[in-house]
Structures are given as structure tokens and as C-alpha cells.
Coordinates of C-alpha atoms in Angstrom, one line a residue:
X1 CA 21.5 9.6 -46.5
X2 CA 19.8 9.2 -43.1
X3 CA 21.0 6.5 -40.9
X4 CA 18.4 3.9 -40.0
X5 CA 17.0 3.4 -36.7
X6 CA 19.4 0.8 -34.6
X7 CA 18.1 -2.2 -33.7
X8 CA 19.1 -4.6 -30.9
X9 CA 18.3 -8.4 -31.1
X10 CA 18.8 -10.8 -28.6
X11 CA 21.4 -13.8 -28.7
X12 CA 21.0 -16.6 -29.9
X13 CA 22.7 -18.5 -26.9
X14 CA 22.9 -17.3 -23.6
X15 CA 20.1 -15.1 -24.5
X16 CA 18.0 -15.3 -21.3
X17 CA 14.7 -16.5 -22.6
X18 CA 11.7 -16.8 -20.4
X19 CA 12.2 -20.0 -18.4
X20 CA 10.8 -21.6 -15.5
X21 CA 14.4 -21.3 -13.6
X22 CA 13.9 -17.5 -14.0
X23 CA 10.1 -17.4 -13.0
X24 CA 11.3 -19.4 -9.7
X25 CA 13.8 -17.4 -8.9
X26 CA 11.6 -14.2 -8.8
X27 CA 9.4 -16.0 -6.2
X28 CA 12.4 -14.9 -2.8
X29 CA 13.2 -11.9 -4.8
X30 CA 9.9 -10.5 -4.6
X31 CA 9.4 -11.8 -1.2
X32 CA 12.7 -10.3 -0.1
X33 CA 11.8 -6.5 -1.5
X34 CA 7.9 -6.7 0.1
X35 CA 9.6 -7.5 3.6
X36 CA 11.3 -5.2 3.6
X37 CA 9.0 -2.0 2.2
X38 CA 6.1 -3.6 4.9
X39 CA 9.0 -3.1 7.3
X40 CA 9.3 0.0 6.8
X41 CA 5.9 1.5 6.1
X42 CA 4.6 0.1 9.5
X43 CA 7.2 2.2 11.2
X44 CA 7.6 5.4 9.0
X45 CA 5.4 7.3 10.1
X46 CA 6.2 7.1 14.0
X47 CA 9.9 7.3 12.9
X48 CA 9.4 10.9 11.5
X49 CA 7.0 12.3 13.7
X50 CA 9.1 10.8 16.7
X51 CA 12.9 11.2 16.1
X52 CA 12.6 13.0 12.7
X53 CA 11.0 15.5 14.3
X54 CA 8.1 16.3 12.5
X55 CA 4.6 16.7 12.3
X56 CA 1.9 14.3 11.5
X57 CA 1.1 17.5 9.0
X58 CA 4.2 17.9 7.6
X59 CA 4.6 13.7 7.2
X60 CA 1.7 14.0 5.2
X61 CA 2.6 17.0 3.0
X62 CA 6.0 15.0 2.4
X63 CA 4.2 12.2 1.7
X64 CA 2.0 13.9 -1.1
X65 CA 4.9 15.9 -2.4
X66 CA 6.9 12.7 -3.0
X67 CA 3.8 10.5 -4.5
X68 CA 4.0 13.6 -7.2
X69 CA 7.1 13.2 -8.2
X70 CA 6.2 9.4 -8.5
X71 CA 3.8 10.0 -11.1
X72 CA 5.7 12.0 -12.8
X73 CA 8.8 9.5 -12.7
X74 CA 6.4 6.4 -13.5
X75 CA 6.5 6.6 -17.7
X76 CA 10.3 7.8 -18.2
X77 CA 11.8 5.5 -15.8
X78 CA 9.1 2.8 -18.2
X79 CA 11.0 4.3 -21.0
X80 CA 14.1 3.8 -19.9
X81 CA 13.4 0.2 -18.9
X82 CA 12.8 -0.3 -22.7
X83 CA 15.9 1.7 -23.9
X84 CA 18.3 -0.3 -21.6
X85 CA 16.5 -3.3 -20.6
X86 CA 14.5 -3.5 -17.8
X87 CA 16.9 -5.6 -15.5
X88 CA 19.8 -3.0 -15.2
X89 CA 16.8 0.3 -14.7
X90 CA 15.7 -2.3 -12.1
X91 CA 18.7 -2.9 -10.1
X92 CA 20.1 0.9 -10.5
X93 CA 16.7 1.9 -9.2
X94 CA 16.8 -0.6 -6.2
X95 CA 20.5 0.4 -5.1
X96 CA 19.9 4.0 -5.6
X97 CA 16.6 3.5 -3.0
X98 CA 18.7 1.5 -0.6
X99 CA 20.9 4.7 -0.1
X100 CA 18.2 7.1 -0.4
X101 CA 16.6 5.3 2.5
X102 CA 19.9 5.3 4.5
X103 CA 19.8 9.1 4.3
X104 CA 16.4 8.6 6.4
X105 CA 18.4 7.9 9.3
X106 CA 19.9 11.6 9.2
X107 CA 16.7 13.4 9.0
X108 CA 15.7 15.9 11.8
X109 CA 13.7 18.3 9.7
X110 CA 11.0 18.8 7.2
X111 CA 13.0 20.4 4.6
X112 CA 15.6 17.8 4.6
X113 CA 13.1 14.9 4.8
X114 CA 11.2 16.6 1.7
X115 CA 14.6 16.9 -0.4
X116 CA 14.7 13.1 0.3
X117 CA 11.2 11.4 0.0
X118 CA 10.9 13.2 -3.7
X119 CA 14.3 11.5 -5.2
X120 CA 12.8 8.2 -3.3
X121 CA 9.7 8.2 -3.8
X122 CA 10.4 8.6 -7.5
X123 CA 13.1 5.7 -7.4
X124 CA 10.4 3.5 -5.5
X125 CA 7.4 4.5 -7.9
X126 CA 10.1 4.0 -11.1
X127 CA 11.2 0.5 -9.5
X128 CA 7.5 -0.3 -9.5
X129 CA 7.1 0.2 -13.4
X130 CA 10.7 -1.8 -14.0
X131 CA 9.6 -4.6 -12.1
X132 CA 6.3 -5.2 -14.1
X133 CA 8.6 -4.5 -17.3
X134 CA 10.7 -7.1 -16.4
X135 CA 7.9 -9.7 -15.6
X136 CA 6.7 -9.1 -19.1
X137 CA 9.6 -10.7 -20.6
X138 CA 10.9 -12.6 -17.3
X139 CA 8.0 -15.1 -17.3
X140 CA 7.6 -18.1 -19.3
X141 CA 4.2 -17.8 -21.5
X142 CA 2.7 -20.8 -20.8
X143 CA 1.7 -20.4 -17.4
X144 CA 2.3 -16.5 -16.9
X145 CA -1.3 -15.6 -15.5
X146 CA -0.3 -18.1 -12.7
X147 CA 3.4 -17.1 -12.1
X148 CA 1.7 -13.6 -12.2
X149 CA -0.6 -14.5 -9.5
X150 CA 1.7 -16.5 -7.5
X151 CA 4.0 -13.5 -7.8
X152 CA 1.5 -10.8 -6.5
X153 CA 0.2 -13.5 -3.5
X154 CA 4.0 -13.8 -2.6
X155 CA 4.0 -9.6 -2.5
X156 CA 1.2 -9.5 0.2
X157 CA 3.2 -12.1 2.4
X158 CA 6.2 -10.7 2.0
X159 CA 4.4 -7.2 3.5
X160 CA 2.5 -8.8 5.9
X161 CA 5.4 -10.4 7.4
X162 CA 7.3 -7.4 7.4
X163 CA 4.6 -5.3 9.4
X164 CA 4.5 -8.1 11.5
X165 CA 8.0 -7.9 12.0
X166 CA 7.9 -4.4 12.2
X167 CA 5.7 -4.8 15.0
X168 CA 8.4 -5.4 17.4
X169 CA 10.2 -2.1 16.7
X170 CA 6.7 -0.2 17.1
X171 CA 6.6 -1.9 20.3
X172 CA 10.4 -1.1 21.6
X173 CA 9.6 2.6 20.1
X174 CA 13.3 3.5 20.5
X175 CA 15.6 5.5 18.1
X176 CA 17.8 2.6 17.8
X177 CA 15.0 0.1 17.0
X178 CA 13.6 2.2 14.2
X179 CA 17.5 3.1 12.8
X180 CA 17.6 -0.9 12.9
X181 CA 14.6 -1.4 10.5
X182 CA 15.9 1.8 8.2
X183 CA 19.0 -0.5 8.0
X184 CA 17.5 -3.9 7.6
X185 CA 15.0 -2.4 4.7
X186 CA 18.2 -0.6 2.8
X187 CA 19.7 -4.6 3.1
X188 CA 16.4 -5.7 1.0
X189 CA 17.0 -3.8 -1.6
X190 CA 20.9 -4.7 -1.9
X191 CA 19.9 -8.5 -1.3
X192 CA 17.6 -8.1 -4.4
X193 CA 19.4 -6.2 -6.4
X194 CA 21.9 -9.0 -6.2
X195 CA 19.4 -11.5 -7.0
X196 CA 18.4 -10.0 -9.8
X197 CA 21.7 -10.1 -11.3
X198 CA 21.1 -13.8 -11.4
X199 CA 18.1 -13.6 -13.7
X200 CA 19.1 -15.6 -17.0
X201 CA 17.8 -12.1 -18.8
X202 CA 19.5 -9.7 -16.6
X203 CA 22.4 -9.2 -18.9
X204 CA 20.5 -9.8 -22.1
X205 CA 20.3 -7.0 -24.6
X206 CA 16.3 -6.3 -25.1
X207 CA 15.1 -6.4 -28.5
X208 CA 14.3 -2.4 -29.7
X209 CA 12.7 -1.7 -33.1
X210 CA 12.1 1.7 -33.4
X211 CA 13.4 4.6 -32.9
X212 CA 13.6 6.2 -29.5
X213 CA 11.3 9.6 -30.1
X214 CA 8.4 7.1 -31.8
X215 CA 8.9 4.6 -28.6
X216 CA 8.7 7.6 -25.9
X217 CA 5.1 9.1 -27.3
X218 CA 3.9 5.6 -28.7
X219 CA 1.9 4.8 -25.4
X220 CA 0.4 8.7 -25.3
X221 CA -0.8 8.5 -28.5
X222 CA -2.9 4.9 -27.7
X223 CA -6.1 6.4 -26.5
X224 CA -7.7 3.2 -25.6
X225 CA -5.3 2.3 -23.5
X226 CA -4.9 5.4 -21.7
X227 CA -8.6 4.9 -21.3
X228 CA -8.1 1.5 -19.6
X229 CA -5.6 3.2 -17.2
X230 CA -7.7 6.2 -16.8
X231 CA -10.8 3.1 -15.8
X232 CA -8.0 1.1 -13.8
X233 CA -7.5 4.1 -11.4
X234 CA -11.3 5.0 -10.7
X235 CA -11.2 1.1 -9.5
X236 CA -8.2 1.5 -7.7
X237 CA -9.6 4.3 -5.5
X238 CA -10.9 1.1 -3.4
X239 CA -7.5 1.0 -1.9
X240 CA -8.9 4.1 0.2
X241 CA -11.9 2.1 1.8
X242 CA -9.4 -0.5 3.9
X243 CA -7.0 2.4 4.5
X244 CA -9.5 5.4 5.6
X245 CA -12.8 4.5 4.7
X246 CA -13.9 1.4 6.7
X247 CA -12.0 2.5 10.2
X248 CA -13.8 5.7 10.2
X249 CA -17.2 3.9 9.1
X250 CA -17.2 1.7 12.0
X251 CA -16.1 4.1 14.8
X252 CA -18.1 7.1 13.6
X253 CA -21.5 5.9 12.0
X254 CA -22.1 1.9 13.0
X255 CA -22.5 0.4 16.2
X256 CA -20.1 -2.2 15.6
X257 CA -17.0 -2.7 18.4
X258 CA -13.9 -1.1 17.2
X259 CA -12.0 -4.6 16.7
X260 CA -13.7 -5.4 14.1
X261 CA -11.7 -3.0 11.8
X262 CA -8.6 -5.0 12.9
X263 CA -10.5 -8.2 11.8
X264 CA -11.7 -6.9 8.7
X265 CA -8.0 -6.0 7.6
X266 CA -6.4 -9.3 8.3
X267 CA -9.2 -11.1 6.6
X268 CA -8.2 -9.2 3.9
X269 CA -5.0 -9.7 4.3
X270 CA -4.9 -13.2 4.5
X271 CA -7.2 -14.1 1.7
X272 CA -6.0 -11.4 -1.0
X273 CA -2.6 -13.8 -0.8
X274 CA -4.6 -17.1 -0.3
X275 CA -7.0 -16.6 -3.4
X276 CA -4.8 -14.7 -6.0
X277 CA -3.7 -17.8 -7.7
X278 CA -7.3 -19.4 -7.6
X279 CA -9.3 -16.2 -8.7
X280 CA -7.1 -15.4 -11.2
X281 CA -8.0 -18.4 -13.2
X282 CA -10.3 -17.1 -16.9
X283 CA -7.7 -14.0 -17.0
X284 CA -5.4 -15.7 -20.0
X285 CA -7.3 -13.8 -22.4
X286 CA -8.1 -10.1 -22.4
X287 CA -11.9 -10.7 -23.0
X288 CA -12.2 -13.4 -19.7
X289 CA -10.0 -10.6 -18.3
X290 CA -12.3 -7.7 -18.7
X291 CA -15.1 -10.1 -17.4
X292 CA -12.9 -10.3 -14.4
X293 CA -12.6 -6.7 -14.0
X294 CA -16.3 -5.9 -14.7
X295 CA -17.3 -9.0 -11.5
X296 CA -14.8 -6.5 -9.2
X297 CA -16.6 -3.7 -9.9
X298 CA -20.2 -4.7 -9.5
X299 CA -18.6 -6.9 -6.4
X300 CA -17.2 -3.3 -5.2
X301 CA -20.8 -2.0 -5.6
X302 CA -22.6 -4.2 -3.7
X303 CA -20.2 -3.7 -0.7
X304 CA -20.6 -0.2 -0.8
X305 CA -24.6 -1.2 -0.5
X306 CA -23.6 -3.3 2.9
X307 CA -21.9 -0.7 4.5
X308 CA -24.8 1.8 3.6
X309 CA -27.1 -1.0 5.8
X310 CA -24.5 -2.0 8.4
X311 CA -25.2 1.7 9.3
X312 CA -28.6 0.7 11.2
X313 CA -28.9 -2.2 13.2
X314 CA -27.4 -4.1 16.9
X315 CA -23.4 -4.4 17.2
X316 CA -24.0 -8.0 16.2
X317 CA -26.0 -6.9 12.3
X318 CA -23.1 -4.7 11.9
X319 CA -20.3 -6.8 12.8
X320 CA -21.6 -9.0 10.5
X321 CA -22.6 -6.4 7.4
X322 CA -19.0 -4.7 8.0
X323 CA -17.3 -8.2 7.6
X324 CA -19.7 -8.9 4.4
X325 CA -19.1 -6.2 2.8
X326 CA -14.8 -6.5 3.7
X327 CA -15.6 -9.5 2.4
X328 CA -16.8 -8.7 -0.7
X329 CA -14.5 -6.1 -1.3
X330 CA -11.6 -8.3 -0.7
X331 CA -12.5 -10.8 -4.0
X332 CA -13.4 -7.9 -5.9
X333 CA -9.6 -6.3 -4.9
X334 CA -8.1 -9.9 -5.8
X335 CA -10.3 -9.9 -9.5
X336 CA -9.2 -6.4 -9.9
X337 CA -5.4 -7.2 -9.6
X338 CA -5.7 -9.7 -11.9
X339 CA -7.6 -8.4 -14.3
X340 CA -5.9 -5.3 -14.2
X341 CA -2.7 -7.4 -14.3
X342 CA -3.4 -9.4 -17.3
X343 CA -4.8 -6.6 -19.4
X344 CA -2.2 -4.1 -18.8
X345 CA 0.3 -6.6 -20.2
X346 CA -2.0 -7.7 -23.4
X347 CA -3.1 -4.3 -24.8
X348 CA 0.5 -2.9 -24.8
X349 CA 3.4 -4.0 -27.7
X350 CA 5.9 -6.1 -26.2
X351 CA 8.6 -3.7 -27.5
X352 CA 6.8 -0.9 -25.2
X353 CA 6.3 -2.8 -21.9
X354 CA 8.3 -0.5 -19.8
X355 CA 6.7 2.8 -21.5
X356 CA 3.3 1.0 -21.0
X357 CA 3.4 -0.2 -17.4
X358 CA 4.9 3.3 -16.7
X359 CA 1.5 4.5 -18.0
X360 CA -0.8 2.2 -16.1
X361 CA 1.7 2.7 -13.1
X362 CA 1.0 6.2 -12.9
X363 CA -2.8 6.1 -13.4
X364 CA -2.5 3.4 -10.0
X365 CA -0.2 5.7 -8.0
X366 CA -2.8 9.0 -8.8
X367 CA -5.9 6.7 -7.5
X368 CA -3.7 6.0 -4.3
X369 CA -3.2 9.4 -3.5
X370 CA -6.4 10.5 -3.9
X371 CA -8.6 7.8 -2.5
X372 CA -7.8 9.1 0.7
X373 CA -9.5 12.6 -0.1
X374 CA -12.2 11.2 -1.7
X375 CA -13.4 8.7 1.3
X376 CA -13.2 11.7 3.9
X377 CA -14.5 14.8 1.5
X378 CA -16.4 12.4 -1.1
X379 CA -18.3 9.3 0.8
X380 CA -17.7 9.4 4.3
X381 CA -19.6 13.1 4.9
X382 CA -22.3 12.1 2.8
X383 CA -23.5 8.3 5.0
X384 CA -26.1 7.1 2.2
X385 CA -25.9 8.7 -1.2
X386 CA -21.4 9.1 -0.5
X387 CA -21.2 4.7 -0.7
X388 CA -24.1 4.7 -3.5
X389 CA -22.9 7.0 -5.6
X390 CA -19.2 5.3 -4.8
X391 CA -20.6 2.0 -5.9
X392 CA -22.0 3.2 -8.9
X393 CA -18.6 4.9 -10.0
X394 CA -16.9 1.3 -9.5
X395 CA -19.7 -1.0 -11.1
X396 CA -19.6 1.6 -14.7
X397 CA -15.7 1.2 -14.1
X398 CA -16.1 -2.3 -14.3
X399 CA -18.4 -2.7 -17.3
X400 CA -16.3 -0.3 -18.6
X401 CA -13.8 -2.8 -19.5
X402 CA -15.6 -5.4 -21.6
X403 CA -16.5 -1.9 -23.9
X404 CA -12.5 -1.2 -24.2
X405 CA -12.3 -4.9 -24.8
X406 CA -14.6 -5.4 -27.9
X407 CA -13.9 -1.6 -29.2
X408 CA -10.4 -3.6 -29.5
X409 CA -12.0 -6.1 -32.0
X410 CA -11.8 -8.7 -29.6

């Protein structure tokens, strides 16, 4: 007689439902864990190159090396979040990082940093996917686009203050200073690990319903929505423009003065966590969702368009094209997330959140490493047709998503 599959219900009392209480205490949380990795990425890469010894070559190689092994860690570390609740993955995942990072501090070669930043890197990237499992049963449903959107505006502060904090140990540039902000950023992780055990769900037991094989391969055998991640990460290549695309633009093929790529990137900055809650309003249903998503690609478009014209013109035309089309990108960055958000939640089976996110995670993480290559090989070398045919790519993305959306039946 074979045994059926175990199942795991939630209690009755004590159970840890969604609440308001648990929403508000994810608000520092997040904050706490986002000051702390915009600590530290402002500083890595002068930490390595400068006391770790390194190249600026060799940083890189590491750094594509460990975003590999991120990928690769993105759907079992989902997975796991559903087998064993995504709480306890989530605080493992955050205390194991916080001593993985300490080891940063004893790095004076490439070898040693490489056997570190893969283990990390796939901690970090696997945290990631937890975190948006958790949300999925964390949040109350009656305002969860909001608390989702208050949650991702609280994530940008919470890196911008840490760069800005950061700052300072840019500016001392000693070993000590640097060792200081390794230390305080392994702290973040510990602080919100410890928070988390607070959450009225950490300890609950998650509800499981099938058995684990089915649960594993469920999400790789849901073609649509491994379409919709496959659509998510052609959009999300527009991480590359703010990064590597629009600083090279400006110094290399418009007239416009320098300072105007630090502008562009505080404005965006600034209003990606100022309009998140705002814009994210028509996302609480996966069809005003996609709508979202297809008004950030053809938004993405048409700022590709302006920095094809900013090209020609006086310093003054271009200042202002550049900032239009920043502009422009900025909203269509803030519709993406929530689109993206929103629809990576309702086209997966509450049962398979972590597997899910793990999914979409990974599509994200591929687009990030890549949109590098593709602004400098892709757009950049080609001044016209690169940002057209760029454009075009994001504005059939876009649409893309209302098709996934009614092939759905919705």
C-alpha cells in the first residue's frame, strides 16, 4: 500500500496569519537589510581592488562567476522555502551571508575571494527568492499591492542611505574604514535575521499539498509563466542603461556636461522610492497589471528615442533630452516593478511561491548580468539603430504581457 503524500496544515491558534502587525514590522526589517547591502556595494569594489589585492579584471570575473552560481541557486533555495517555510530558509540564508561576508575581511587573493563570492552570492541571490516567498504569505490581502510598494520604496531608501553612508568610508579610503563597513553590513544581516524571528508566521508550519518531486518540477513544467519570466528579464535589461549605458552616452556621444549623469541618477533615485506606492495603484489585478507592464515598456521606448536625439544638439538640448529620457525611464522602472511584482505573485499557486519566485528570480538576476554586455557590445557601438532597436525589444516586451494575460483566460 503506498503511503500518501504528507501534508502540513497550519494552526488553528498561534498560526501566524497575514496581519497588519506583521506587514509593519517588515517595514525596519527591510530597511535594515538594504542599508546595509548599499553599504557595502558602494565600497566593494575599491575594497578588493585596494586591500584585497586584485584587479578591476579579476573583481569582475568574480563578480560574474558568483552571479552564476546565483542563478543557479535562485529555484532550489525557492524550493526549499516551500518545503520548510520560507521564514527559517530566510533567516539560515541571512546568518550564513553575515559570516560569508566576514570572511571578506581575510581576502588577499583572487582564488580565495572566488571560493567566497560563489557560496555568497548564492546565499544573497537565494535570500532574494525567500524574502519574496515570505511576502507572499507575510502580507495581509487586503492592501498587499500597497504594502508591496511601500515595501520596495523602503528598499531603495534603505540603499540610498547606505551608499550615502558608505560615502564616508570611500572618502577615509583606509583598510580599517572599509573592515568597519564589512563589519557593520555582516550586523544587518544578524539584526534582521533577529527580526524576523518576530514575524507572527516565522515559526508557523507552511501548508504543503503535494508531494515534494511534483512541487520541485511544478513551476518548469508552467510554460506561460516561464514565458512571463523569460519577458520580465528582456525588461529588466534596463537596469543596464542607469548602470553603464547613460554614463557612457553622455561623456562619449552628447555634448552634455558630465554632472549631469550624477543628476540623472539621483533623480532616479529619489523618485523610484517617492512614486512606487503612487504608480503602483491599477496593479491589484493581473490584467491592470499587465497594462502596467506594457505602459513601462512603450515608456522604455520612447526614452531610448530621446537619447538617440539628445545625441545632436547645444549642452543645454541635451542636458535636457538626457534628463527626459532618465525621466522617462525612471516611471517606466517604477511600472515595471510593480507590474512585475504583482504578476509574479498572481500567476503562481500559493503552495509554490518559493519555487515560483525562484523562477522569476533567476530570469531577473540573468537580465542583470547581461545588461551590462549588451549596452557596451549591443547599443552603445551602434549610436542610432543600438537605442532603436533597444526600444523596440522593450515596447514588444511590454505588450507582451497583456498576450500572457488573456492566453490565461483573463
Amino acid at each position: 500500500m503506498s503511503t500518501p503524500p504528507k501534508t502540513w496544515t497550519r494552526r488553528a491558534k498561534g498560526s501566524g496569519a497575514p496581519s497588519n502587525d506583521g506587514a509593519r514590522l517588515l517595514g525596519p526589517l527591510t530597511l535594515i537589510n538594504t542599508f546595509g547591502n548599499g553599504l557595502f556595494r558602494v565600497n566593494s569594489a575599491l575594497f578588493f581592488t585596494h586591500v584585497g589585492d586584485m584587479t578591476a579584471a579579476q573583481f569582475g570575473t568574480g563578480l560574474a562567476v558568483g552571479g552564476a552560481c546565483g542563478v543557479l541557486a535562485s529555484v532550489p533555495i525557492g524550493w526549499a522555502a516551500d518545503r520548510w517555510g520560507a521564514p527559517r530558509v530566510l533567516m539560515i540564508l541571512w546568518l550564513a551571508e553575515a559570516v560569508g561576508i566576514l570572511g571578506y575581511t581575510q581576502v588577499h587573493s583572487f582564488w580565495l575571494f572566488l571560493m567566497l563570492i560563489c557560496p555568497i552570492t548564492a546565499l544573497d541571490r537565494g535570500a532574494v527568492v525567500a524574502y519574496r516567498a515570505l511576502l507572499a504569505k507575510a502580507l495581509p490581502p487586503d492592501n498587499v499591492v500597497q504594502a508591496r510598494a511601500k515595501l520596495r520604496a523602503l528598499s531603495n531608501v534603505g540603499v540610498g542611505l547606505g551608499a550615502g553612508v558608505g560615502g564616508i568610508a570611500l572618502a577615509v579610503n583606509t583598510s580599517t574604514a572599509y573592515f568597519a563597513v564589512i563589519v557593520v553590513d555582516c550586523l544587518t544581516f544578524v539584526v534582521a535575521a533577529a527580526m524576523l524571528a518576530r514575524l507572527p508566521i516565522a515559526w508557523a508550519t507552511t501548508a504543503v499539498a503535494t508531494e515534494h518531486g511534483h512541487r520541485s518540477l511544478g513551476v518548469l513544467r508552467d510554460r506561460r509563466y516561464i514565458l512571463f519570466s523569460a519577458i520580465c528579464a528582456v525588461l529588466a535589461l534596463q537596469f543596464g542603461i542607469f548602470e553603464v549605458g547613460l554614463p557612457l552616452w553622455v561623456v562619449r556621444d552628447t555634448t552634455a556636461p558630465r554632472a549631469i549623469v550624477a543628476v540623472a541618477l539621483v533623480m532616479n533615485t529619489a523618485l523610484v522610492a517617492l512614486l512606487q506606492v503612487r504608480l503602483s495603484k491599477g496593479s491589484e489585478n493581473i490584467v491592470g497589471a499587465a497594462r502596467l507592464g506594457e505602459r513601462a515598456g512603450w515608456l522604455l521606448a520612447v526614452g531610448c528615442a530621446v537619447f538617440v536625439v539628445s545625441r545632436s544638439g547645444s549642452a543645454i538640448s541635451a542636458t535636457v533630452l538626457v534628463l527626459g529620457a532618465a525621466l522617462l525611464m525612471t516611471i517606466a522602472e517604477v511600472y515595471f516593478a510593480a507590474s512585475s511584482t504583482a504578476l509574479s505573485y498572481d500567476l503562481a499557486p500559493d503552495s509554490q511561491a518559493g519555487a515560483y519566485q525562484g523562477l522569476f528570480q533567476s530570469g531577473t538576476s540573468i537580465a542583470t548580468s547581461l545588461a551590462p554586455v549588451v549596452m557596451t557590445s549591443g547599443v552603445l557601438p551602434f549610436p542610432i539603430w543600438g537605442w532603436l532597436t533597444l526600444g523596440a525589444v522593450f515596447a514588444l516586451a511590454g505588450t507582451s504581457l497583456r498576450w500572457i494575460v488573456r492566453e490565461r483566460g483573463h
